[in-house]
Tab-separated table of N, CA and C in Angstrom:
chain	number	residue	atom	x	y	z
N	18	MET	N	-19.966	-21.375	-0.516
N	18	MET	CA	-19.425	-20.442	-1.482
N	18	MET	C	-18.067	-20.918	-1.972
N	19	LYS	N	-17.769	-20.612	-3.217
N	19	LYS	CA	-16.485	-20.983	-3.804
N	19	LYS	C	-15.403	-20.028	-3.314
N	20	PRO	N	-14.156	-20.514	-3.251
N	20	PRO	CA	-13.055	-19.657	-2.767
N	20	PRO	C	-12.915	-18.349	-3.537
N	21	LEU	N	-13.092	-18.373	-4.856
N	21	LEU	CA	-12.966	-17.136	-5.634
N	21	LEU	C	-14.066	-16.134	-5.295
N	22	GLU	N	-15.269	-16.637	-5.033
N	22	GLU	CA	-16.367	-15.756	-4.640
N	22	GLU	C	-16.089	-15.116	-3.282
N	23	LEU	N	-15.537	-15.903	-2.364
N	23	LEU	CA	-15.201	-15.373	-1.044
N	23	LEU	C	-14.117	-14.295	-1.157
N	24	MET	N	-13.111	-14.547	-2.010
N	24	MET	CA	-12.055	-13.537	-2.196
N	24	MET	C	-12.645	-12.267	-2.790
N	25	GLU	N	-13.534	-12.417	-3.751
N	25	GLU	CA	-14.136	-11.253	-4.401
N	25	GLU	C	-14.944	-10.431	-3.402
N	26	GLN	N	-15.645	-11.101	-2.487
N	26	GLN	CA	-16.434	-10.382	-1.490
N	26	GLN	C	-15.555	-9.618	-0.505
N	27	GLY	N	-14.377	-10.122	-0.216
N	27	GLY	CA	-13.482	-9.473	0.734
N	27	GLY	C	-12.483	-8.528	0.104
N	28	ARG	N	-12.505	-8.402	-1.219
N	28	ARG	CA	-11.529	-7.569	-1.927
N	28	ARG	C	-11.586	-6.113	-1.487
N	29	PHE	N	-12.770	-5.604	-1.182
N	29	PHE	CA	-12.904	-4.199	-0.798
N	29	PHE	C	-12.012	-3.855	0.389
N	30	LEU	N	-11.832	-4.791	1.303
N	30	LEU	CA	-11.008	-4.543	2.477
N	30	LEU	C	-9.543	-4.367	2.086
N	31	GLY	N	-9.073	-5.185	1.166
N	31	GLY	CA	-7.713	-5.039	0.657
N	31	GLY	C	-7.526	-3.724	-0.080
N	32	GLU	N	-8.541	-3.321	-0.833
N	32	GLU	CA	-8.469	-2.047	-1.548
N	32	GLU	C	-8.403	-0.883	-0.562
N	33	GLU	N	-9.215	-0.948	0.484
N	33	GLU	CA	-9.169	0.109	1.503
N	33	GLU	C	-7.824	0.116	2.224
N	34	PHE	N	-7.262	-1.070	2.475
N	34	PHE	CA	-5.966	-1.158	3.138
N	34	PHE	C	-4.880	-0.526	2.269
N	35	LEU	N	-4.880	-0.813	0.975
N	35	LEU	CA	-3.891	-0.199	0.082
N	35	LEU	C	-4.053	1.320	0.049
N	36	LEU	N	-5.294	1.782	-0.005
N	36	LEU	CA	-5.529	3.228	-0.002
N	36	LEU	C	-5.049	3.846	1.304
N	37	TRP	N	-5.299	3.175	2.408
N	37	TRP	CA	-4.846	3.649	3.722
N	37	TRP	C	-3.321	3.706	3.782
N	38	LEU	N	-2.638	2.663	3.274
N	38	LEU	CA	-1.171	2.675	3.227
N	38	LEU	C	-0.667	3.853	2.401
N	39	TRP	N	-1.325	4.091	1.287
N	39	TRP	CA	-0.962	5.192	0.390
N	39	TRP	C	-1.124	6.520	1.126
N	40	MET	N	-2.274	6.702	1.775
N	40	MET	CA	-2.537	7.939	2.506
N	40	MET	C	-1.509	8.131	3.625
N	41	ARG	N	-1.238	7.088	4.397
N	41	ARG	CA	-0.267	7.190	5.504
N	41	ARG	C	1.134	7.478	4.994
N	42	SER	N	1.468	6.949	3.824
N	42	SER	CA	2.812	7.204	3.302
N	42	SER	C	2.999	8.677	2.984
N	43	MET	N	1.912	9.351	2.646
N	43	MET	CA	2.016	10.768	2.304
N	43	MET	C	1.721	11.689	3.483
N	44	THR	N	0.923	11.237	4.440
N	44	THR	CA	0.528	12.135	5.530
N	44	THR	C	1.253	11.860	6.838
N	45	GLU	N	1.674	10.619	7.047
N	45	GLU	CA	2.289	10.239	8.326
N	45	GLU	C	3.726	9.767	8.149
N	46	GLY	N	4.319	10.038	7.002
N	46	GLY	CA	5.684	9.582	6.761
N	46	GLY	C	5.796	8.071	6.692
N	47	GLY	N	4.716	7.398	6.367
N	47	GLY	CA	4.719	5.951	6.237
N	47	GLY	C	4.717	5.193	7.548
N	48	ALA	N	4.521	5.892	8.665
N	48	ALA	CA	4.542	5.238	9.985
N	48	ALA	C	3.398	4.238	10.105
N	49	SER	N	3.643	3.185	10.873
N	49	SER	CA	2.614	2.158	11.041
N	49	SER	C	1.538	2.601	12.023
N	50	GLY	N	1.897	3.466	12.952
N	50	GLY	CA	0.947	3.880	13.974
N	50	GLY	C	1.002	3.016	15.212
N	51	GLU	N	1.868	2.006	15.206
N	51	GLU	CA	2.009	1.140	16.369
N	51	GLU	C	3.201	1.606	17.202
N	52	GLU	N	3.002	1.651	18.513
N	52	GLU	CA	4.037	2.095	19.448
N	52	GLU	C	5.306	1.261	19.291
N	53	GLY	N	6.441	1.929	19.183
N	53	GLY	CA	7.735	1.252	19.116
N	53	GLY	C	8.152	0.798	17.733
N	54	ASP	N	7.294	0.948	16.746
N	54	ASP	CA	7.647	0.555	15.382
N	54	ASP	C	8.149	1.785	14.639
N	55	GLY	N	9.434	1.831	14.361
N	55	GLY	CA	10.020	2.982	13.684
N	55	GLY	C	10.149	2.805	12.191
N	56	SER	N	9.494	1.804	11.633
N	56	SER	CA	9.610	1.567	10.190
N	56	SER	C	8.703	2.511	9.412
N	57	GLY	N	9.003	2.650	8.130
N	57	GLY	CA	8.186	3.455	7.240
N	57	GLY	C	7.785	2.637	6.032
N	58	CYS	N	6.579	2.836	5.542
N	58	CYS	CA	6.075	2.130	4.363
N	58	CYS	C	5.649	3.173	3.340
N	59	PHE	N	6.192	3.066	2.130
N	59	PHE	CA	5.941	4.065	1.099
N	59	PHE	C	5.526	3.391	-0.199
N	60	VAL	N	4.678	4.081	-0.955
N	60	VAL	CA	4.326	3.615	-2.287
N	60	VAL	C	5.539	3.853	-3.171
N	61	ASP	N	5.943	2.828	-3.901
N	61	ASP	CA	7.127	2.935	-4.751
N	61	ASP	C	6.710	3.428	-6.139
N	62	ASP	N	7.159	2.795	-7.186
N	62	ASP	CA	6.988	3.352	-8.525
N	62	ASP	C	5.945	2.640	-9.384
N	63	ALA	N	4.979	1.968	-8.772
N	63	ALA	CA	3.943	1.313	-9.567
N	63	ALA	C	2.641	1.214	-8.772
N	64	ILE	N	1.558	1.646	-9.416
N	64	ILE	CA	0.211	1.549	-8.834
N	64	ILE	C	-0.720	1.075	-9.935
N	65	GLN	N	-1.561	0.125	-9.605
N	65	GLN	CA	-2.593	-0.320	-10.530
N	65	GLN	C	-3.936	0.002	-9.896
N	66	LEU	N	-4.761	0.748	-10.609
N	66	LEU	CA	-6.097	1.125	-10.129
N	66	LEU	C	-7.139	0.430	-10.998
N	67	ALA	N	-8.259	0.048	-10.394
N	67	ALA	CA	-9.296	-0.673	-11.132
N	67	ALA	C	-10.677	-0.157	-10.749
N	68	SER	N	-11.620	-0.380	-11.667
N	68	SER	CA	-13.006	-0.001	-11.435
N	68	SER	C	-13.903	-0.953	-12.209
N	69	GLU	N	-15.088	-1.192	-11.706
N	69	GLU	CA	-16.043	-2.008	-12.428
N	69	GLU	C	-16.967	-1.166	-13.295
N	70	ARG	N	-16.964	0.118	-13.097
N	70	ARG	CA	-17.857	0.961	-13.887
N	70	ARG	C	-17.035	1.942	-14.713
N	71	GLY	N	-17.700	2.536	-15.700
N	71	GLY	CA	-17.004	3.470	-16.572
N	71	GLY	C	-16.364	2.759	-17.755
N	72	GLU	N	-15.804	3.541	-18.646
N	72	GLU	CA	-15.206	2.974	-19.850
N	72	GLU	C	-13.817	2.412	-19.578
N	73	VAL	N	-13.077	3.044	-18.687
N	73	VAL	CA	-11.733	2.574	-18.351
N	73	VAL	C	-11.845	1.680	-17.121
N	74	LYS	N	-11.417	0.441	-17.265
N	74	LYS	CA	-11.543	-0.531	-16.179
N	74	LYS	C	-10.270	-0.651	-15.352
N	75	GLU	N	-9.115	-0.291	-15.940
N	75	GLU	CA	-7.852	-0.456	-15.233
N	75	GLU	C	-6.839	0.563	-15.742
N	76	ILE	N	-6.099	1.121	-14.799
N	76	ILE	CA	-5.021	2.059	-15.124
N	76	ILE	C	-3.787	1.612	-14.360
N	77	SER	N	-2.669	1.531	-15.067
N	77	SER	CA	-1.392	1.221	-14.425
N	77	SER	C	-0.503	2.448	-14.532
N	78	LEU	N	-0.054	2.918	-13.400
N	78	LEU	CA	0.854	4.067	-13.356
N	78	LEU	C	2.216	3.552	-12.920
N	79	ARG	N	3.238	3.853	-13.702
N	79	ARG	CA	4.571	3.335	-13.428
N	79	ARG	C	5.609	4.423	-13.618
N	80	LYS	N	6.734	4.183	-12.979
N	80	LYS	CA	7.925	5.032	-13.079
N	80	LYS	C	7.673	6.394	-12.458
N	81	GLY	N	8.725	6.999	-12.020
N	81	GLY	CA	8.605	8.299	-11.366
N	81	GLY	C	7.967	8.146	-10.001
N	82	ASN	N	7.008	9.011	-9.717
N	82	ASN	CA	6.327	8.983	-8.433
N	82	ASN	C	4.814	8.972	-8.666
N	83	PRO	N	4.260	7.820	-9.049
N	83	PRO	CA	2.831	7.784	-9.378
N	83	PRO	C	1.926	8.090	-8.191
N	84	ALA	N	2.399	7.883	-6.964
N	84	ALA	CA	1.559	8.138	-5.788
N	84	ALA	C	1.194	9.605	-5.662
N	85	GLU	N	1.995	10.480	-6.238
N	85	GLU	CA	1.723	11.911	-6.154
N	85	GLU	C	1.281	12.496	-7.494
N	86	SER	N	0.915	11.654	-8.428
N	86	SER	CA	0.559	12.147	-9.762
N	86	SER	C	-0.896	12.599	-9.838
N	87	ARG	N	-1.125	13.508	-10.726
N	87	ARG	CA	-2.484	13.996	-10.963
N	87	ARG	C	-3.373	12.852	-11.442
N	88	GLU	N	-2.824	11.992	-12.302
N	88	GLU	CA	-3.591	10.878	-12.844
N	88	GLU	C	-4.092	9.955	-11.734
N	89	ALA	N	-3.253	9.716	-10.747
N	89	ALA	CA	-3.645	8.831	-9.647
N	89	ALA	C	-4.813	9.423	-8.868
N	90	PHE	N	-4.708	10.693	-8.501
N	90	PHE	CA	-5.778	11.314	-7.709
N	90	PHE	C	-7.047	11.508	-8.523
N	91	GLU	N	-6.915	11.814	-9.811
N	91	GLU	CA	-8.102	11.932	-10.658
N	91	GLU	C	-8.809	10.586	-10.779
N	92	SER	N	-8.020	9.514	-10.902
N	92	SER	CA	-8.611	8.174	-10.991
N	92	SER	C	-9.318	7.807	-9.689
N	93	LEU	N	-8.695	8.101	-8.558
N	93	LEU	CA	-9.345	7.849	-7.275
N	93	LEU	C	-10.632	8.655	-7.157
N	94	GLY	N	-10.596	9.907	-7.608
N	94	GLY	CA	-11.769	10.767	-7.548
N	94	GLY	C	-12.913	10.269	-8.426
N	95	ARG	N	-12.573	9.517	-9.476
N	95	ARG	CA	-13.600	8.952	-10.359
N	95	ARG	C	-14.087	7.588	-9.866
N	96	GLY	N	-13.640	7.181	-8.675
N	96	GLY	CA	-14.140	5.943	-8.092
N	96	GLY	C	-13.269	4.725	-8.325
N	97	MET	N	-12.127	4.891	-8.956
N	97	MET	CA	-11.226	3.751	-9.120
N	97	MET	C	-10.590	3.439	-7.771
N	98	ARG	N	-10.211	2.174	-7.589
N	98	ARG	CA	-9.641	1.735	-6.321
N	98	ARG	C	-8.301	1.063	-6.566
N	99	PRO	N	-7.383	1.145	-5.602
N	99	PRO	CA	-6.091	0.479	-5.773
N	99	PRO	C	-6.269	-1.042	-5.818
N	100	ALA	N	-5.734	-1.659	-6.856
N	100	ALA	CA	-5.816	-3.109	-7.000
N	100	ALA	C	-4.482	-3.765	-6.684
N	101	LYS	N	-3.409	-3.070	-6.990
N	101	LYS	CA	-2.076	-3.595	-6.733
N	101	LYS	C	-1.130	-2.415	-6.612
N	102	MET	N	-0.162	-2.534	-5.706
N	102	MET	CA	0.795	-1.450	-5.461
N	102	MET	C	2.165	-2.019	-5.194
N	103	LYS	N	3.164	-1.307	-5.652
N	103	LYS	CA	4.531	-1.647	-5.279
N	103	LYS	C	4.866	-0.804	-4.056
N	104	LEU	N	5.280	-1.487	-2.984
N	104	LEU	CA	5.553	-0.821	-1.719
N	104	LEU	C	7.014	-1.004	-1.324
N	105	ARG	N	7.490	-0.074	-0.527
N	105	ARG	CA	8.855	-0.106	0.013
N	105	ARG	C	8.746	0.104	1.515
N	106	ILE	N	9.281	-0.843	2.282
N	106	ILE	CA	9.314	-0.717	3.741
N	106	ILE	C	10.758	-0.507	4.163
N	107	LEU	N	10.978	0.530	4.954
N	107	LEU	CA	12.304	0.841	5.473
N	107	LEU	C	12.285	0.718	6.988
N	108	SER	N	13.280	0.020	7.516
N	108	SER	CA	13.429	-0.110	8.957
N	108	SER	C	14.925	-0.101	9.254
N	109	GLY	N	15.383	1.004	9.820
N	109	GLY	CA	16.821	1.154	10.034
N	109	GLY	C	17.517	1.168	8.689
N	110	ASP	N	18.507	0.300	8.507
N	110	ASP	CA	19.194	0.231	7.217
N	110	ASP	C	18.686	-0.933	6.371
N	111	LEU	N	17.548	-1.516	6.743
N	111	LEU	CA	16.958	-2.619	5.994
N	111	LEU	C	15.831	-2.104	5.108
N	112	GLU	N	15.689	-2.747	3.940
N	112	GLU	CA	14.679	-2.307	2.978
N	112	GLU	C	14.058	-3.518	2.283
N	113	TRP	N	12.730	-3.552	2.268
N	113	TRP	CA	11.972	-4.575	1.554
N	113	TRP	C	11.183	-3.882	0.458
N	114	VAL	N	11.173	-4.439	-0.738
N	114	VAL	CA	10.391	-3.904	-1.854
N	114	VAL	C	9.544	-5.060	-2.392
N	115	PHE	N	8.242	-4.822	-2.559
N	115	PHE	CA	7.339	-5.882	-3.007
N	115	PHE	C	6.071	-5.271	-3.571
N	116	THR	N	5.311	-6.094	-4.279
N	116	THR	CA	3.982	-5.677	-4.724
N	116	THR	C	2.968	-6.320	-3.788
N	117	LEU	N	1.885	-5.601	-3.548
N	117	LEU	CA	0.819	-6.101	-2.688
N	117	LEU	C	-0.474	-6.082	-3.487
N	118	ASN	N	-1.114	-7.238	-3.568
N	118	ASN	CA	-2.352	-7.412	-4.304
N	118	ASN	C	-3.530	-7.186	-3.348
N	119	ALA	N	-4.444	-6.309	-3.713
N	119	ALA	CA	-5.572	-5.976	-2.829
N	119	ALA	C	-6.544	-7.138	-2.659
N	120	ALA	N	-6.762	-7.915	-3.701
N	120	ALA	CA	-7.765	-8.975	-3.632
N	120	ALA	C	-7.359	-10.086	-2.682
N	121	THR	N	-6.067	-10.409	-2.624
N	121	THR	CA	-5.615	-11.551	-1.836
N	121	THR	C	-4.629	-11.179	-0.736
N	122	LEU	N	-4.173	-9.940	-0.725
N	122	LEU	CA	-3.119	-9.460	0.172
N	122	LEU	C	-1.839	-10.291	0.027
N	123	ASP	N	-1.610	-10.794	-1.175
N	123	ASP	CA	-0.381	-11.523	-1.485
N	123	ASP	C	0.753	-10.547	-1.717
N	124	MET	N	1.911	-10.886	-1.162
N	124	MET	CA	3.133	-10.143	-1.448
N	124	MET	C	3.808	-10.834	-2.629
N	125	GLY	N	4.122	-10.068	-3.658
N	125	GLY	CA	4.784	-10.644	-4.833
N	125	GLY	C	6.046	-9.880	-5.166
N	126	THR	N	6.846	-10.452	-6.024
N	126	THR	CA	8.124	-9.873	-6.464
N	126	THR	C	8.886	-9.232	-5.306
N	127	LEU	N	9.050	-10.002	-4.248
N	127	LEU	CA	9.661	-9.512	-3.021
N	127	LEU	C	11.179	-9.432	-3.156
N	128	LYS	N	11.721	-8.274	-2.835
N	128	LYS	CA	13.168	-8.097	-2.779
N	128	LYS	C	13.530	-7.881	-1.312
N	129	LEU	N	14.304	-8.812	-0.773
N	129	LEU	CA	14.699	-8.761	0.637
N	129	LEU	C	15.988	-7.972	0.808
N	130	PRO	N	16.244	-7.483	2.017
N	130	PRO	CA	17.558	-6.888	2.302
N	130	PRO	C	18.646	-7.952	2.106
N	131	PRO	N	19.867	-7.545	1.853
N	131	PRO	CA	20.933	-8.529	1.623
N	131	PRO	C	21.226	-9.359	2.873
N	132	SER	N	21.594	-10.607	2.636
N	132	SER	CA	21.951	-11.518	3.716
N	132	SER	C	23.396	-11.282	4.130
N	133	THR	N	23.690	-11.465	5.411
N	133	THR	CA	25.059	-11.290	5.904
N	133	THR	C	25.743	-12.627	6.142
N	134	GLY	N	25.035	-13.734	5.955
N	134	GLY	CA	25.594	-15.055	6.184
N	134	GLY	C	26.620	-15.433	5.131
N	135	LYS	N	27.624	-16.189	5.541
N	135	LYS	CA	28.669	-16.643	4.618
N	135	LYS	C	28.339	-18.019	4.047
N	136	ALA	N	27.996	-18.950	4.920
N	136	ALA	CA	27.682	-20.305	4.488
N	136	ALA	C	26.250	-20.360	3.952
N	137	PRO	N	25.973	-21.328	3.060
N	137	PRO	CA	24.614	-21.430	2.498
N	137	PRO	C	23.520	-21.544	3.559
N	138	HIS	N	23.738	-22.328	4.595
N	138	HIS	CA	22.693	-22.464	5.613
N	138	HIS	C	22.512	-21.163	6.407
N	139	GLU	N	23.580	-20.376	6.577
N	139	GLU	CA	23.457	-19.073	7.255
N	139	GLU	C	22.654	-18.103	6.396
N	140	ARG	N	22.911	-18.113	5.092
N	140	ARG	CA	22.153	-17.235	4.189
N	140	ARG	C	20.675	-17.623	4.180
N	141	LEU	N	20.404	-18.936	4.203
N	141	LEU	CA	19.020	-19.395	4.242
N	141	LEU	C	18.327	-18.920	5.514
N	142	HIS	N	18.991	-19.062	6.651
N	142	HIS	CA	18.418	-18.601	7.921
N	142	HIS	C	18.201	-17.089	7.900
N	143	ASP	N	19.183	-16.337	7.367
N	143	ASP	CA	19.035	-14.882	7.254
N	143	ASP	C	17.839	-14.520	6.391
N	144	ARG	N	17.712	-15.174	5.244
N	144	ARG	CA	16.626	-14.836	4.324
N	144	ARG	C	15.258	-15.179	4.923
N	145	LEU	N	15.178	-16.294	5.622
N	145	LEU	CA	13.918	-16.635	6.279
N	145	LEU	C	13.579	-15.623	7.374
N	146	PHE	N	14.573	-15.219	8.137
N	146	PHE	CA	14.362	-14.201	9.167
N	146	PHE	C	13.912	-12.889	8.532
N	147	LEU	N	14.588	-12.474	7.454
N	147	LEU	CA	14.241	-11.208	6.791
N	147	LEU	C	12.852	-11.265	6.164
N	148	LEU	N	12.484	-12.412	5.634
N	148	LEU	CA	11.142	-12.583	5.080
N	148	LEU	C	10.089	-12.417	6.176
N	149	GLU	N	10.322	-13.069	7.301
N	149	GLU	CA	9.395	-12.973	8.430
N	149	GLU	C	9.344	-11.545	8.975
N	150	GLU	N	10.481	-10.896	9.060
N	150	GLU	CA	10.547	-9.520	9.565
N	150	GLU	C	9.770	-8.565	8.654
N	151	GLY	N	9.958	-8.679	7.335
N	151	GLY	CA	9.233	-7.829	6.387
N	151	GLY	C	7.736	-8.051	6.453
N	152	ALA	N	7.335	-9.327	6.526
N	152	ALA	CA	5.904	-9.633	6.643
N	152	ALA	C	5.348	-9.090	7.956
N	153	GLY	N	6.162	-9.101	9.013
N	153	GLY	CA	5.729	-8.563	10.302
N	153	GLY	C	5.445	-7.074	10.240
N	154	HIS	N	6.287	-6.332	9.495
N	154	HIS	CA	6.047	-4.892	9.335
N	154	HIS	C	4.703	-4.648	8.646
N	155	LEU	N	4.400	-5.453	7.637
N	155	LEU	CA	3.134	-5.306	6.927
N	155	LEU	C	1.962	-5.735	7.812
N	156	GLU	N	2.119	-6.801	8.562
N	156	GLU	CA	1.056	-7.277	9.447
N	156	GLU	C	0.721	-6.258	10.532
N	157	ARG	N	1.737	-5.571	11.059
N	157	ARG	CA	1.465	-4.533	12.071
N	157	ARG	C	0.619	-3.420	11.473
N	158	ARG	N	0.909	-3.053	10.249
N	158	ARG	CA	0.116	-2.020	9.595
N	158	ARG	C	-1.319	-2.496	9.363
N	159	LEU	N	-1.471	-3.739	8.952
N	159	LEU	CA	-2.807	-4.290	8.746
N	159	LEU	C	-3.584	-4.296	10.065
N	160	LYS	N	-2.925	-4.641	11.148
N	160	LYS	CA	-3.570	-4.650	12.471
N	160	LYS	C	-4.054	-3.246	12.842
N	161	VAL	N	-3.208	-2.231	12.645
N	161	VAL	CA	-3.592	-0.851	12.974
N	161	VAL	C	-4.754	-0.407	12.091
N	162	PHE	N	-4.684	-0.759	10.795
N	162	PHE	CA	-5.760	-0.407	9.867
N	162	PHE	C	-7.083	-1.044	10.305
N	163	LEU	N	-7.060	-2.342	10.626
N	163	LEU	CA	-8.287	-3.033	11.009
N	163	LEU	C	-8.856	-2.486	12.315
N	164	GLN	N	-7.977	-2.120	13.251
N	164	GLN	CA	-8.461	-1.503	14.502
N	164	GLN	C	-9.144	-0.173	14.205
N	165	ALA	N	-8.498	0.664	13.390
N	165	ALA	CA	-9.081	1.970	13.057
N	165	ALA	C	-10.402	1.793	12.323
N	166	ARG	N	-10.457	0.825	11.442
N	166	ARG	CA	-11.670	0.587	10.660
N	166	ARG	C	-12.800	0.058	11.534
N	167	SER	N	-12.485	-0.788	12.497
N	167	SER	CA	-13.547	-1.346	13.335
N	167	SER	C	-14.014	-0.362	14.410
N	168	GLU	N	-13.105	0.490	14.897
N	168	GLU	CA	-13.475	1.446	15.943
N	168	GLU	C	-14.276	2.619	15.400
N	169	ASP	N	-13.907	3.105	14.217
N	169	ASP	CA	-14.593	4.269	13.652
N	169	ASP	C	-14.596	4.173	12.130
N	170	PRO	N	-15.415	3.267	11.567
N	170	PRO	CA	-15.389	3.073	10.117
N	170	PRO	C	-15.757	4.333	9.338
N	171	GLY	N	-16.725	5.074	9.826
N	171	GLY	CA	-17.130	6.298	9.130
N	171	GLY	C	-16.044	7.359	9.157
N	172	GLY	N	-15.353	7.474	10.279
N	172	GLY	CA	-14.280	8.460	10.402
N	172	GLY	C	-13.104	8.136	9.499
N	173	LEU	N	-12.741	6.856	9.417
N	173	LEU	CA	-11.636	6.448	8.547
N	173	LEU	C	-12.005	6.661	7.093
N	174	GLU	N	-13.221	6.289	6.745
N	174	GLU	CA	-13.675	6.465	5.365
N	174	GLU	C	-13.685	7.948	4.994
N	175	GLU	N	-14.168	8.784	5.882
N	175	GLU	CA	-14.224	10.218	5.593
N	175	GLU	C	-12.822	10.810	5.495
N	176	SER	N	-11.891	10.366	6.338
N	176	SER	CA	-10.528	10.902	6.256
N	176	SER	C	-9.872	10.499	4.937
N	177	MET	N	-10.151	9.291	4.447
N	177	MET	CA	-9.594	8.885	3.153
N	177	MET	C	-10.254	9.669	2.014
N	178	ARG	N	-11.553	9.888	2.118
N	178	ARG	CA	-12.226	10.692	1.080
N	178	ARG	C	-11.688	12.125	1.065
N	179	ALA	N	-11.483	12.697	2.243
N	179	ALA	CA	-10.943	14.060	2.329
N	179	ALA	C	-9.532	14.110	1.761
N	180	TRP	N	-8.738	13.081	2.004
N	180	TRP	CA	-7.377	13.032	1.473
N	180	TRP	C	-7.403	12.963	-0.050
N	181	VAL	N	-8.317	12.175	-0.614
N	181	VAL	CA	-8.430	12.087	-2.073
N	181	VAL	C	-8.864	13.438	-2.639
N	182	ARG	N	-9.841	14.088	-1.993
N	182	ARG	CA	-10.269	15.417	-2.457
N	182	ARG	C	-9.112	16.410	-2.406
N	183	ALA	N	-8.347	16.374	-1.324
N	183	ALA	CA	-7.193	17.272	-1.204
N	183	ALA	C	-6.137	16.938	-2.250
N	184	GLY	N	-5.981	15.667	-2.569
N	184	GLY	CA	-5.018	15.267	-3.584
N	184	GLY	C	-5.396	15.745	-4.963
N	185	ARG	N	-6.679	15.811	-5.241
N	185	ARG	CA	-7.130	16.289	-6.559
N	185	ARG	C	-6.809	17.761	-6.749
N	186	THR	N	-6.733	18.499	-5.663
N	186	THR	CA	-6.398	19.920	-5.768
N	186	THR	C	-4.914	20.177	-5.534
N	187	GLY	N	-4.170	19.126	-5.172
N	187	GLY	CA	-2.742	19.271	-4.920
N	187	GLY	C	-2.401	19.554	-3.472
N	188	GLU	N	-3.400	19.672	-2.608
N	188	GLU	CA	-3.158	20.013	-1.204
N	188	GLU	C	-2.631	18.846	-0.383
N	189	ALA	N	-2.757	17.608	-0.878
N	189	ALA	CA	-2.317	16.436	-0.115
N	189	ALA	C	-0.835	16.150	-0.307
N	190	LEU	N	-0.217	16.856	-1.218
N	190	LEU	CA	1.189	16.580	-1.505
N	190	LEU	C	2.078	17.177	-0.429
N	191	PRO	N	3.205	16.530	-0.139
N	191	PRO	CA	4.062	16.952	0.967
N	191	PRO	C	4.481	18.414	0.917
N	192	ALA	N	4.842	18.916	-0.260
N	192	ALA	CA	5.307	20.287	-0.354
N	192	ALA	C	4.140	21.276	-0.391
N	193	GLY	N	2.927	20.763	-0.535
N	193	GLY	CA	1.772	21.637	-0.600
N	193	GLY	C	1.511	22.179	-1.990
N	194	GLU	N	2.374	21.811	-2.934
N	194	GLU	CA	2.181	22.268	-4.306
N	194	GLU	C	2.121	21.069	-5.241
N	195	ALA	N	1.136	21.043	-6.086
N	195	ALA	CA	1.037	19.977	-7.065
N	195	ALA	C	2.026	20.260	-8.186
N	196	PRO	N	2.752	19.252	-8.647
N	196	PRO	CA	3.726	19.477	-9.716
N	196	PRO	C	3.085	19.887	-11.030
N	197	TRP	N	1.773	19.604	-11.202
N	197	TRP	CA	1.119	19.965	-12.451
N	197	TRP	C	0.601	21.394	-12.436
N	198	GLU	N	0.652	22.071	-11.299
N	198	GLU	CA	0.223	23.473	-11.224
N	198	GLU	C	1.424	24.376	-11.383
N	199	ALA	N	1.333	25.285	-12.287
N	199	ALA	CA	2.458	26.220	-12.479
N	199	ALA	C	1.940	27.620	-12.751
């Protein structure tokens, strides 16, 4: 098989991982679920949803809080899947902001926490450490997701479906009220 065909076959897993990250950011405060990891991962201000069926093939939601928007939950309810998301990971006073592609799990447009090094080689070492640390936070989440998916795939799938259904009615939002309901 060609590399692109292999990526296409595995894309569903990346889409489920992005959806799981999105759900955890709203229901679990972005926690990874791994013991001793106090970091949080949240959907930032950009989500791209895609579908192979229907008239609309792709929707990009930007600015504000698209993770809690009616458009996002309606799109999920119509079978669209997350293709790319801008994420923010917070750990102590450190913050990483990046986009995550579902098809390849590539991190793009990465913004690292500031370096504290004075000399160029110190800044390089700091940036490499921060890059590895940020990727580690994401890898821990992927590990927890894959464990949950392999141990109880039906339960994880049903919990994500229930979360999407609750989001369509506004019940999945933190305050319990959808901003579009008045």
